[in-house]
Coordinates of C-alpha atoms in Angstrom, one line a residue:
X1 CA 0.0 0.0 0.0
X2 CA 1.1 3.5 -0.6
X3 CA 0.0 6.5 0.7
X4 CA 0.1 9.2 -2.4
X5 CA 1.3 13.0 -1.0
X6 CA 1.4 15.9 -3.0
X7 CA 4.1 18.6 -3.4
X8 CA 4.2 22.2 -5.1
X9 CA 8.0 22.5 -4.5
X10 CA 11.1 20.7 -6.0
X11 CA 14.6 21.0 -6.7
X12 CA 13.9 20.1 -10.5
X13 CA 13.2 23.0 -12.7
X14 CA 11.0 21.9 -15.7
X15 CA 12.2 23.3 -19.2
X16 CA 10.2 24.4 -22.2
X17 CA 7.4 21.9 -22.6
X18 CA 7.1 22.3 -26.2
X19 CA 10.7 21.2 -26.7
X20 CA 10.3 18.5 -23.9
X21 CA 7.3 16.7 -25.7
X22 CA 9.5 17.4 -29.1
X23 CA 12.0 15.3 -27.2
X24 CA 9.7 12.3 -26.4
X25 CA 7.8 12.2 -29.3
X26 CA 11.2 11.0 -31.0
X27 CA 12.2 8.7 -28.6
X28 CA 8.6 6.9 -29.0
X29 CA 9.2 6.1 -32.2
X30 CA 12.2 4.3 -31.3
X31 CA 11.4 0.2 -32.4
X32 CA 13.6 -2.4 -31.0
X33 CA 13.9 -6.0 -32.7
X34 CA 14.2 -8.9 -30.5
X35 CA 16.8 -8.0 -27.9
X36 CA 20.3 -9.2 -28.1
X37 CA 23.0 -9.0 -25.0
X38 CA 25.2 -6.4 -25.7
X39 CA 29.0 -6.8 -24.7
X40 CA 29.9 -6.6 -20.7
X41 CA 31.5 -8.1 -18.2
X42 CA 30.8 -8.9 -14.3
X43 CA 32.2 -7.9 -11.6
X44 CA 32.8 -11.8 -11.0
X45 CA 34.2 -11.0 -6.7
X46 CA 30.9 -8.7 -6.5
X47 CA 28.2 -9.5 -8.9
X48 CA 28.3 -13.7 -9.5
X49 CA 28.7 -16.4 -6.3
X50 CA 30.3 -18.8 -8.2
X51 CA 29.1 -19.0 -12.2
X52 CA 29.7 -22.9 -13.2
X53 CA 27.9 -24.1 -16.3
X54 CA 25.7 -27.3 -17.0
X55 CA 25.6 -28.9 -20.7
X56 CA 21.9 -30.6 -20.9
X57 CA 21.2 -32.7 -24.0
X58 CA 17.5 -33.5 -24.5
X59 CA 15.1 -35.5 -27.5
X60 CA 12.5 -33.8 -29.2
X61 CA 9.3 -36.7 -29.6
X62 CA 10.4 -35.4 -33.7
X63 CA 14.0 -37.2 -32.5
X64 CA 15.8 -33.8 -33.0
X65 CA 18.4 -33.1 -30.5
X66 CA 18.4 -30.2 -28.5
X67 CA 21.5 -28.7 -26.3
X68 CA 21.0 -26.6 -23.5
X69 CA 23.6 -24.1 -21.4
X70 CA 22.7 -23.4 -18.1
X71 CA 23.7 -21.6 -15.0
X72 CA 23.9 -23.5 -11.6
X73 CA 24.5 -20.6 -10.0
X74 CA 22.1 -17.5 -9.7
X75 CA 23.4 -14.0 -9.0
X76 CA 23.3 -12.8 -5.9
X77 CA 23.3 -8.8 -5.2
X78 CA 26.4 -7.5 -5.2
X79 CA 27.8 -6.8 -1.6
X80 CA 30.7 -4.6 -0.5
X81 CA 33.0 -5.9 2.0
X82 CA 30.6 -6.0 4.8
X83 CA 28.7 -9.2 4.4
X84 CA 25.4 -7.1 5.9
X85 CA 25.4 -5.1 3.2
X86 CA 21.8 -4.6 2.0
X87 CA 21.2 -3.4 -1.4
X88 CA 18.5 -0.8 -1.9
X89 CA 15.9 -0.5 -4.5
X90 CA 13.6 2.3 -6.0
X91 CA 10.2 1.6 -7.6
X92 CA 9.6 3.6 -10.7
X93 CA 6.1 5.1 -11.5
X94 CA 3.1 2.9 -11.8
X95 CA 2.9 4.1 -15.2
X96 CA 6.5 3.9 -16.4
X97 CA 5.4 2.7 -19.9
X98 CA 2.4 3.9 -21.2
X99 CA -0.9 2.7 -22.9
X100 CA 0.5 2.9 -26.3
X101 CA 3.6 0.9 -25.1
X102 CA 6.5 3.4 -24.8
X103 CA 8.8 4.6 -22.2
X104 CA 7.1 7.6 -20.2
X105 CA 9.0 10.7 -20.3
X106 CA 12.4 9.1 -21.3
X107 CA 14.3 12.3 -20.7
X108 CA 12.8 13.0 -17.0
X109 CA 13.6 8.7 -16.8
X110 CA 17.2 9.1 -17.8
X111 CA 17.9 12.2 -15.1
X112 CA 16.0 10.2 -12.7
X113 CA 18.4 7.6 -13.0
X114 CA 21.4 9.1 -13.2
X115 CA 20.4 10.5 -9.9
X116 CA 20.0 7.7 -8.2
X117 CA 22.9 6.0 -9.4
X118 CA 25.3 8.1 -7.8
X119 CA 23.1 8.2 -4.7
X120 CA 24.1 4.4 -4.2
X121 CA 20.9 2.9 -5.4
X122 CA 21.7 -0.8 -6.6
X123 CA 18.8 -0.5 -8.7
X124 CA 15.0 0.2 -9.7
X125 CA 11.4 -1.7 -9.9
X126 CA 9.4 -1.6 -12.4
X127 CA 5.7 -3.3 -13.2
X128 CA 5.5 -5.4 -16.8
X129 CA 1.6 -5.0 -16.6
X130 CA -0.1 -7.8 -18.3
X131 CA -3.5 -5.4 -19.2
X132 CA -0.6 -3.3 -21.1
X133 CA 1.7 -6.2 -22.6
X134 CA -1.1 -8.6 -23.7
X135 CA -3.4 -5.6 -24.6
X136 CA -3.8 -6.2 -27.8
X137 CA -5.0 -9.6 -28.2
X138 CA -3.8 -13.3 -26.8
X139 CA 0.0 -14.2 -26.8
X140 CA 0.6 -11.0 -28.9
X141 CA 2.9 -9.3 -26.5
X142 CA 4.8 -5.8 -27.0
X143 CA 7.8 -5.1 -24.8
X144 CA 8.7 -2.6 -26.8
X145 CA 8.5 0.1 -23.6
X146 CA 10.3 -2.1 -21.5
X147 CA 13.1 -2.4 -24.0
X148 CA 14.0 1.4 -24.2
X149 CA 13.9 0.9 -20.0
X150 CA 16.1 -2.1 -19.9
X151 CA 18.6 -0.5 -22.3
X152 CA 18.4 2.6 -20.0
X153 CA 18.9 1.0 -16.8
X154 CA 22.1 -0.8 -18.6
X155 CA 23.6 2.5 -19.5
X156 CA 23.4 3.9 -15.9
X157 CA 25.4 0.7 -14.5
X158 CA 21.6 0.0 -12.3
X159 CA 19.9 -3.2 -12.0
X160 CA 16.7 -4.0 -12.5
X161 CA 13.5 -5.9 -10.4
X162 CA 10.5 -6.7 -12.8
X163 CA 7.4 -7.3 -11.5
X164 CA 5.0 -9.9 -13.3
X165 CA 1.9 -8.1 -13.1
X166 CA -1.1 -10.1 -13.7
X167 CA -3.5 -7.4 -11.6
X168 CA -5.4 -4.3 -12.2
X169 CA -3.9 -1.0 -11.2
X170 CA -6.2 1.5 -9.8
X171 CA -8.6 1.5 -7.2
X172 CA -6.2 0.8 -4.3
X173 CA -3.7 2.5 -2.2
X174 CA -1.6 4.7 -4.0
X175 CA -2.7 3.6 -7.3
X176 CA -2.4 7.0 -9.5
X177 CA -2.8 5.7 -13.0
X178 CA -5.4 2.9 -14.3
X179 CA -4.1 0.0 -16.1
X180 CA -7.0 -2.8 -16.3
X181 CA -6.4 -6.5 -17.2
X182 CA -6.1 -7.2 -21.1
X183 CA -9.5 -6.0 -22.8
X184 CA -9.7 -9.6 -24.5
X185 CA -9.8 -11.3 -20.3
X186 CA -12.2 -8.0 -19.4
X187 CA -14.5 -9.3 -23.1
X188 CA -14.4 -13.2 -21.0
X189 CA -15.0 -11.7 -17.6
X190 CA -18.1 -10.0 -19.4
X191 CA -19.2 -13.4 -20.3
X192 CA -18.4 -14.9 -17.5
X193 CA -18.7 -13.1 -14.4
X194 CA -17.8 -15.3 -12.4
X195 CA -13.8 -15.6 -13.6
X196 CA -13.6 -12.7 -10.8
X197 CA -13.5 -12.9 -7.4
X198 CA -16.6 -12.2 -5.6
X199 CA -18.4 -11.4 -2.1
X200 CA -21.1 -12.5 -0.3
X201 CA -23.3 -9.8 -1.2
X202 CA -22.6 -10.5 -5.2
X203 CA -20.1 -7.6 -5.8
X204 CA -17.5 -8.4 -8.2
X205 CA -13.7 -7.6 -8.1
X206 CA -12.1 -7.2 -11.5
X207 CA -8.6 -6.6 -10.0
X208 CA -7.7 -10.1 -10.4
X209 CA -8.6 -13.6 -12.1
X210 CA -9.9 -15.7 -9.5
X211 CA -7.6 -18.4 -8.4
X212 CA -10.6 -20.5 -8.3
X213 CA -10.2 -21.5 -12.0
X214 CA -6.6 -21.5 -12.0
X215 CA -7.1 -24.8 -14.1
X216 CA -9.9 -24.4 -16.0
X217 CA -9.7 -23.3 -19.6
X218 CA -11.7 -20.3 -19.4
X219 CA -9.6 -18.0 -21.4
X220 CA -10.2 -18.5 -24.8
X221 CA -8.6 -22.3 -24.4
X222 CA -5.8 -21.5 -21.7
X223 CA -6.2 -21.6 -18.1
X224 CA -4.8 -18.3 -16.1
X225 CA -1.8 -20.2 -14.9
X226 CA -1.1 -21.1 -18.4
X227 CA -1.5 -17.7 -19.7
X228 CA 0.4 -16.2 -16.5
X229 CA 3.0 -19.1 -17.7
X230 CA 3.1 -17.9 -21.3
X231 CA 3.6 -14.0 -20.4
X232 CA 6.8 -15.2 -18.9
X233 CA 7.8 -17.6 -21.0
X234 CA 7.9 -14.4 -23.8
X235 CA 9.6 -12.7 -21.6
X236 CA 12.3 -14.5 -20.5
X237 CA 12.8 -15.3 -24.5
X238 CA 12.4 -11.7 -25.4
X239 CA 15.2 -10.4 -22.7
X240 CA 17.2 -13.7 -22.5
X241 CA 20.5 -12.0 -23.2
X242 CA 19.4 -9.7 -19.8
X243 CA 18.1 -12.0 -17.5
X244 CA 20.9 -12.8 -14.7
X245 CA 22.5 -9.1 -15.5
X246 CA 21.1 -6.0 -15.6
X247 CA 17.7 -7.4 -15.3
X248 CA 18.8 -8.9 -11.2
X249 CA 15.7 -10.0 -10.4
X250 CA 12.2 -11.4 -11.4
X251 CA 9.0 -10.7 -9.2
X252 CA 6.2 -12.6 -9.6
X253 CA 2.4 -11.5 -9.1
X254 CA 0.3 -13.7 -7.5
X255 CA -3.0 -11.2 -6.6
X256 CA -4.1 -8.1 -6.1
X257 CA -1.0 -5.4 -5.5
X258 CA 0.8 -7.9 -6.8
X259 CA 0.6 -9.8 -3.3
X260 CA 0.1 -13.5 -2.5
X261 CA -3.9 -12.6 -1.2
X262 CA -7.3 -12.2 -1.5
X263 CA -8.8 -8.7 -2.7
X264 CA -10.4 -8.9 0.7
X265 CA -10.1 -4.7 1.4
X266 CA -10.5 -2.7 -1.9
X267 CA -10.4 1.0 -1.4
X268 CA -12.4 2.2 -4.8
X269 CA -16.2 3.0 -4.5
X270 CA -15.3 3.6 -1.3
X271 CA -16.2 -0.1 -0.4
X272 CA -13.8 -0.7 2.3
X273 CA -12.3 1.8 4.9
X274 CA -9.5 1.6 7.3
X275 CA -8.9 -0.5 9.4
X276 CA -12.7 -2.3 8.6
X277 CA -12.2 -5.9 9.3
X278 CA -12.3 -6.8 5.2
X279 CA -14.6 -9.8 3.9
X280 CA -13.9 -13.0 2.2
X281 CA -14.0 -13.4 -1.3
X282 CA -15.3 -16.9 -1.9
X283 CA -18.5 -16.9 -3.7
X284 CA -17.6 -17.2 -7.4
X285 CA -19.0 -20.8 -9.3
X286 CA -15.5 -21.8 -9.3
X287 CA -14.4 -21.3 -5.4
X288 CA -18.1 -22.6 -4.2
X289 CA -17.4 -25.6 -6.0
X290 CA -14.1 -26.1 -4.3
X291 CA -15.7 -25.8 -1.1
X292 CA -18.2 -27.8 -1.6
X293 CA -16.3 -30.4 -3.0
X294 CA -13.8 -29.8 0.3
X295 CA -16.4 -30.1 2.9
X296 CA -17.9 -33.4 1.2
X297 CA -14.5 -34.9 1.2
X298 CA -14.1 -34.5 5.1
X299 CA -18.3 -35.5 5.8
X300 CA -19.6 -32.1 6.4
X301 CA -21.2 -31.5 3.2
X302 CA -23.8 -28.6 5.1
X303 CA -20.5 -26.6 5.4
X304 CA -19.4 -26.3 2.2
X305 CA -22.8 -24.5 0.7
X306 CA -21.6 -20.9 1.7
X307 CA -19.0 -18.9 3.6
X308 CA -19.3 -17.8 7.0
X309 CA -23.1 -16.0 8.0
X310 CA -21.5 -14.1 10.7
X311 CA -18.6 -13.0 9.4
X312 CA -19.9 -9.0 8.8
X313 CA -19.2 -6.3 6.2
X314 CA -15.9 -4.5 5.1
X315 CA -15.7 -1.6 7.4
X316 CA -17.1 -3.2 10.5
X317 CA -14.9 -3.9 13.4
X318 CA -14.4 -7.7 14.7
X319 CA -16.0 -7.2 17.7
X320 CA -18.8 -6.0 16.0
X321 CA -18.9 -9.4 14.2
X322 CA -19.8 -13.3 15.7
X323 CA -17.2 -14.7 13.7
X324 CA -13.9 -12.5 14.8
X325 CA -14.9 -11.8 17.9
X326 CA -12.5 -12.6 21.0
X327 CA -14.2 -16.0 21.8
X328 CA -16.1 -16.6 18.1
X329 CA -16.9 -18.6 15.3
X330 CA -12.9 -18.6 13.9
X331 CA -12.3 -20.6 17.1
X332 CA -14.8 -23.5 16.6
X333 CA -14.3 -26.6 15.0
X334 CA -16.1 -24.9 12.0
X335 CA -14.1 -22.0 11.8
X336 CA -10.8 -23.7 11.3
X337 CA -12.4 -26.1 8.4
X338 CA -13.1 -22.8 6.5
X339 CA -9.4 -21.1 7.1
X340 CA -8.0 -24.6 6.3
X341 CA -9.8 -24.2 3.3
X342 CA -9.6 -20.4 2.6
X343 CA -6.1 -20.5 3.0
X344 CA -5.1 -23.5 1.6
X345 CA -6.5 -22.6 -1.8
X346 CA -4.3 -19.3 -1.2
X347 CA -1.4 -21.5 -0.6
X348 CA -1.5 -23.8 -3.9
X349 CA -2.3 -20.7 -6.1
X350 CA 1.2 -19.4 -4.7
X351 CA 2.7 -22.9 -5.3
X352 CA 1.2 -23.4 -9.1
X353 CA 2.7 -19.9 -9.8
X354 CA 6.1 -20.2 -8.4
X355 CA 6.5 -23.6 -9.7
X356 CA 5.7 -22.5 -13.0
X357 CA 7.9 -19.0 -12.8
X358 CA 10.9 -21.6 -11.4
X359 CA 10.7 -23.9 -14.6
X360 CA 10.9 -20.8 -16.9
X361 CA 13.4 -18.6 -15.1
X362 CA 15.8 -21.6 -13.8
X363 CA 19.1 -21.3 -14.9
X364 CA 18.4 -17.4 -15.9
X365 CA 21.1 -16.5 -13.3
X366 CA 17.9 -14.0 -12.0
X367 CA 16.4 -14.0 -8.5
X368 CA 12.5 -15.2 -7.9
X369 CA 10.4 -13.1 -5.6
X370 CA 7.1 -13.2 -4.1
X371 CA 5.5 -10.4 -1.8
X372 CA 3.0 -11.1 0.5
X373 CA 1.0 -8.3 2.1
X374 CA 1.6 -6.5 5.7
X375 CA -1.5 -6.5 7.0
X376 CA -0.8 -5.3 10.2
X377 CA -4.5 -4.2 11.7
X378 CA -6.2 -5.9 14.1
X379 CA -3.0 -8.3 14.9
X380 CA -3.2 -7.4 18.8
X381 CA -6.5 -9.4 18.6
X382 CA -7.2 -12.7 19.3
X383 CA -8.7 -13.5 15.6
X384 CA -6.5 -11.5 13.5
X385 CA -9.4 -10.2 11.0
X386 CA -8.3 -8.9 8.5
X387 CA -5.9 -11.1 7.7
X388 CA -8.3 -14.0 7.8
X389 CA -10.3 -12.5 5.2
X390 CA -7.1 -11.5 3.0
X391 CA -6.1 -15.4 2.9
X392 CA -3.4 -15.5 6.2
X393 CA -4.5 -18.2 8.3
X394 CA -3.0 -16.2 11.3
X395 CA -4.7 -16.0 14.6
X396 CA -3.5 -16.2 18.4
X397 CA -3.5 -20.4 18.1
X398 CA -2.3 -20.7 14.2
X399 CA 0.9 -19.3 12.3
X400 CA 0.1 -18.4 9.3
X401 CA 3.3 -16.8 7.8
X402 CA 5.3 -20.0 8.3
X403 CA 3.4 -22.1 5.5
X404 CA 3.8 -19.3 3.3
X405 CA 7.5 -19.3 4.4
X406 CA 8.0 -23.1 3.4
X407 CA 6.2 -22.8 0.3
X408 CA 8.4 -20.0 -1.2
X409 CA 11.8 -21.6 0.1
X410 CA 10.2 -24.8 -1.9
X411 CA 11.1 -23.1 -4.9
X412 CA 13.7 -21.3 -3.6
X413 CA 11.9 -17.7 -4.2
X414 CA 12.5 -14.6 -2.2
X415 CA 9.7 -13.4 0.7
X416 CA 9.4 -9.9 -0.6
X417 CA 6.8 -8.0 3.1
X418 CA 5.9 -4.9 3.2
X419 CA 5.1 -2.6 6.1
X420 CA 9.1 -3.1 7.3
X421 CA 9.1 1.2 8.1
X422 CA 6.2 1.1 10.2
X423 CA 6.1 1.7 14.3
X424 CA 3.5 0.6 16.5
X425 CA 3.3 3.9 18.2
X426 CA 2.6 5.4 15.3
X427 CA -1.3 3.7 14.6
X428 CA -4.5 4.7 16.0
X429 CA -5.0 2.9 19.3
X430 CA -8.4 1.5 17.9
X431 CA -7.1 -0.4 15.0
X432 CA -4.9 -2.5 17.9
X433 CA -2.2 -2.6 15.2
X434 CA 1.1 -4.2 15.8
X435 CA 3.4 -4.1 12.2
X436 CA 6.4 -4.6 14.6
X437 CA 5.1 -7.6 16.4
X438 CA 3.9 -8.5 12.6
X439 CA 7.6 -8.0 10.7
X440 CA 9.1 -10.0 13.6
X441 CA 6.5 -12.4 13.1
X442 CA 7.6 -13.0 9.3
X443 CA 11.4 -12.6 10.3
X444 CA 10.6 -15.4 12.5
X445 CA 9.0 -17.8 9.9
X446 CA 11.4 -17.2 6.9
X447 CA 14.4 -17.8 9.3
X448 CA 12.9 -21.2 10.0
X449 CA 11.8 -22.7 6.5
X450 CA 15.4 -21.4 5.5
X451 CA 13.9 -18.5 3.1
X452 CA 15.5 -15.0 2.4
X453 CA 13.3 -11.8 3.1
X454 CA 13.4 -9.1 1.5
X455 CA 11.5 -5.7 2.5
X456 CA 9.2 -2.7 1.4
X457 CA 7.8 -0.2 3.0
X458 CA 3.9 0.2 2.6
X459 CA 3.3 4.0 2.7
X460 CA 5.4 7.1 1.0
X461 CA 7.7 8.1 3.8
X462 CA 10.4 10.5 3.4
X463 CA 11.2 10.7 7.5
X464 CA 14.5 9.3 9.3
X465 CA 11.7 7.4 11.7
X466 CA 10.6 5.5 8.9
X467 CA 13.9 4.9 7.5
X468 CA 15.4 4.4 10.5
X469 CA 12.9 1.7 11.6
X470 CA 13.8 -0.3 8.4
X471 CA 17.8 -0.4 9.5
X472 CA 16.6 -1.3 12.7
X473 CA 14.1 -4.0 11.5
X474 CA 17.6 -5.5 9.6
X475 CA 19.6 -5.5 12.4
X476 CA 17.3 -7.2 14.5
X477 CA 18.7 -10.4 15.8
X478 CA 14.7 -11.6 16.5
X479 CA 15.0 -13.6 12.9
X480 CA 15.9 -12.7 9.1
X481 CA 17.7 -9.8 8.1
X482 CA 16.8 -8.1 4.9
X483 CA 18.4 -9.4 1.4
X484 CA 17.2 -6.6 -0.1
X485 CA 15.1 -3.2 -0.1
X486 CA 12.5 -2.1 -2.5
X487 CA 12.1 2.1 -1.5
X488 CA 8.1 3.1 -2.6
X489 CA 8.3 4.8 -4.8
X490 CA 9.8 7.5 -7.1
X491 CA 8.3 11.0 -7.7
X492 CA 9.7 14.2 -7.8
X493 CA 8.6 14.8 -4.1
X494 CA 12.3 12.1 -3.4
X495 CA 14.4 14.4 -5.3
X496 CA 13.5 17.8 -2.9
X497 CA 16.5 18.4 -0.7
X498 CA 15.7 16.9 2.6
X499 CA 13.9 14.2 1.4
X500 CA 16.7 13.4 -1.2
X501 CA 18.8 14.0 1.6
X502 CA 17.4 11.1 3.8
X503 CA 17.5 8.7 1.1
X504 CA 20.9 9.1 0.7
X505 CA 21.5 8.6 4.2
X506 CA 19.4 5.5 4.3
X507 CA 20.9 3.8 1.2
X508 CA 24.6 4.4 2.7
X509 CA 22.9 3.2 6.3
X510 CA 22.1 -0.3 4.4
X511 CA 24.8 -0.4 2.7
X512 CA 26.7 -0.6 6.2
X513 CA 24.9 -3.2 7.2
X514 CA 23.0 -0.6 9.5
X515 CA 25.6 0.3 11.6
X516 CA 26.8 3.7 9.6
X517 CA 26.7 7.6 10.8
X518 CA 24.1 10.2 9.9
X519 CA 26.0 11.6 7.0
X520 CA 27.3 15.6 7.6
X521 CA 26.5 18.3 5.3
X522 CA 29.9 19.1 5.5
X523 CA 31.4 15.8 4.0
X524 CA 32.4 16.1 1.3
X525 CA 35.0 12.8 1.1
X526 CA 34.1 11.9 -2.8
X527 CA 31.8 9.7 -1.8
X528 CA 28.7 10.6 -4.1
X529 CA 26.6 10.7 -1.2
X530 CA 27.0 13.4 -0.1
X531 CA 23.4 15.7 -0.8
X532 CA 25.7 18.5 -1.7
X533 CA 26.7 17.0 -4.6
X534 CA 23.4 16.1 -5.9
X535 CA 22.4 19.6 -5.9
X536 CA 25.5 20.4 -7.8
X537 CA 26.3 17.9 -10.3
X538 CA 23.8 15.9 -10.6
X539 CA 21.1 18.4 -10.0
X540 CA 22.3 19.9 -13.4
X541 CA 21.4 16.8 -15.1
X542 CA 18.2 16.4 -13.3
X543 CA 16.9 20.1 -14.0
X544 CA 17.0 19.2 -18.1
X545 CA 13.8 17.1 -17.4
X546 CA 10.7 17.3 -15.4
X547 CA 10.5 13.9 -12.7
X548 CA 8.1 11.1 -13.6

């Protein structure tokens, strides 16, 4: 989640617009054939644990032999001499490449990066949205956009994290732009209403394909893991030559925000408020029928006719509700067949997808990721509510995180949480929030099934509290520290001096494992860090463009 701010003041000076959209008109026209790798070499001490090579020779049914090349070793983020290092991230603009498929604002893009490059940033996110990709019609892709990015993120010596994005943008958040799924899914959705997931007062969801018919062919012959499956299949063969280099890492979208969950708290129409309790989304054909079919198999078949009767609305409260109150339904014999349920059908969607994403991307030399929500209201409860209803099976007598935890390091995939810059003190008393007792929670559970974490943070925060709860959350000694950290998000509110000025301090924090000084306006040791010199040198650059 992401809290959206707005700013009239900035150290970037926008230039004459007529000459600026002059300037990105050309560069849209730029086409780009199937990529090939240009010529570079690693860093092999900092950038590559140990590169060894396999030769694979396999039998087409045709009797045609086929030789394959791959990497046992993936790439790990490049570390300085202090094994703690932690390598930060920025996330680019929801709407980094446009409708029509192009880079937005390429010359803003390329100050932008330059920036952060000699800030100390190890790299940038950026969503391949499958609504813009697959727009135009079933397995005809266009990565043209991300091409211009990829070749742009080479130049500046960054790395790149691409996130498979199989949801909707808009409507929660922090979502500033609209991006819907493919109009070819939205034309089947139409059809079939019930492709989406839905509540139990009938409302649909459009954000997301239901994982109830994960393997039913109702997309024009495919099912959605197949199609998920092909999107990344043509784009690992699109950016082969990329994969395991400048393009570090490869996220993979598994619901709504991209997060392994139910749509169980969507902000748009106003239908769910903070912190309501949220409400489960099992009433499509497809996740009825799983239900029933699951209750029938255990000899409750009168259970698996509905979801919970008493489980309220959205915005309600848990105590205002039978089901999530301290002693209620969640606790009954009942209530744990449901979450079983619920949950476990959460639980296999993540494992079809990551099993899938592992078969494609194995050998790449790129990280897998996964991110999983921070839903840190109502955890000082006994029921945990509202992350019941958003798929966590997490309550004061079940862990919840730990399943999830086993299933990622299954497939060897990075636990990407959010919510890692948040304090307890800082929430309203009535939401009995606890995103510290929840990161240590997670911390916990990927230390055990053996799984690397990675962080976020969930709202735009430009303050040393926030950043400074994130180096402390990493130097914890209460479970995992952090392999990596994705900053949301970039806008031109980051580059204003004091904000800029934190982030700098931050990334050179991680980069000390946590343990570095608050750096002096007065330093001035050639370290690139310093903020002075991004309002000298690099401002210069910056001022040619207006921010995305």
């Amino acid at each position: 989640m992401e809290l959206t701010l707005n700013s009239s003041s900035s150290l970037i000076k926008r230039k004459d617009a007529k000459s600026s959209r002059n300037q990105e008109s050309s560069s849209n026209n730029m086409t780009f054939a199937k990529m090939k790798p240009p010529t570079y070499q690693f860093q092999a001490k900092n950038s590559v644990k140990e590169m060894k090579f396999t030769h694979e020779k396999t039998f087409t049914p045709e009797g045609e032999t086929l030789e394959r090349w791959e990497k046992l070793h993936v790439l790990s983020y490049p570390h300085s001499k202090n094994e703690s290092s932690v390598p930060v991230f920025v996330m680019l603009p929801l709407d980094t490449v446009t409708m029509s498929g192009h880079l937005n604002k390429p010359r803003a893009m390329n100050a932008s990066l330059m920036a952060l490059k000699g800030a100390g940033v190890e790299g940038v996110m950026v969503d391949a949205w499958w609504g813009l990709v697959e727009k135009d019609g079933p397995m005809n892709y266009n990565w043209e956009g991300y091409a211009e990015l990829i070749q742009m993120v080479q130049k500046h010596g960054l790395k790149l994290q691409v996130v498979m994005s199989f949801h909707q943008c808009g409507g929660n958040v922090g979502d500033s732009c609209s991006i819907p799924l493919p109009p070819w899914v939205l034309e089947e959705i139409s059809k079939n209403p019930d492709l989406v997931y839905t509540d139990k007062s009938g409302r649909r969801n459009a954000e997301y394909i239901s994982l109830g018919c994960d393997s039913v062919p109702v997309l024009r012959g495919r099912t959605p893991i197949q199609v998920y499956s092909d999107f990344m299949r043509s784009f690992r063969e699109r950016f082969e030559g990329y994969i395991g280099g400048v393009i570090a890492e490869i996220q993979v979208g598994m619901g709504p925000c991209g997060e392994l969950r139910y749509p169980s708290y969507p902000e748009s129409n106003g239908t769910w408020r903070f912190p309501g309790i949220g409400e489960f989304q099992c009433y499509d054909k497809y996740m009825k029928s799983s239900l029933q079919a699951y209750a029938e198999s255990i000899g409750k078949t009168n259970w698996g006719t509905s979801g919970p009767h008493d489980a309220g609305e959205y915005k309600n409260l848990p105590e205002d509700t039978e089901f999530f109150r301290r002693d209620g339904t969640w606790n009954s014999e009942y209530g744990k067949f449901f979450m079983e349920w619920y949950s476990g059908k959460l639980l296999e969607h993540g494992d079809q997808l990551l099993s899938s994403a592992k078969g494609i991307f194995q050998g790449s030399g790129a990280k897998l990721s996964g991110k999983v929500a921070g839903i840190h209201w109502h955890y000082n409860t006994r029921s945990h509510a509202a992350e019941l209803t958003a798929g966590y099976y997490n309550t004061r007598n079940h862990d919840g995180y730990l399943p999830i935890a086993k299933m990622f390091n299954k497939h060897g995939v990075v636990l990407n949480f959010t919510c890692m810059e948040m304090k307890d003190g800082e929430q309203p008393e009535h939401a009995n929030c606890s995103p510290e007792g929840l990161v240590k929670q997670v911390q916990n559970a990927t230390r055990q099934a053996g799984t690397e974490l990675a962080g976020e943070n969930a709202l735009e925060r430009y303050d040393s509290s926030a950043f400074g709860q994130v180096v402390a959350t990493n130097r914890s000694d209460s479970g995992n520290g952090l392999t990596a950290f994705t900053y949301l998000r970039m806008n031109k509110r980051l580059f204003e001096g004091q904000n800029w000025q934190q982030l700098v301090e931050f990334v050179k924090n991680m980069k000390e494992g946590g343990h570095g000084r608050r750096l002096s306006k007065e330093d001035t040791t050639g370290s690139d860090l310093y903020v002075g010199f991004v309002k000298g040198r690099i401002a210069e650059n910056v001022e040619e463009a207006a921010l995305v």
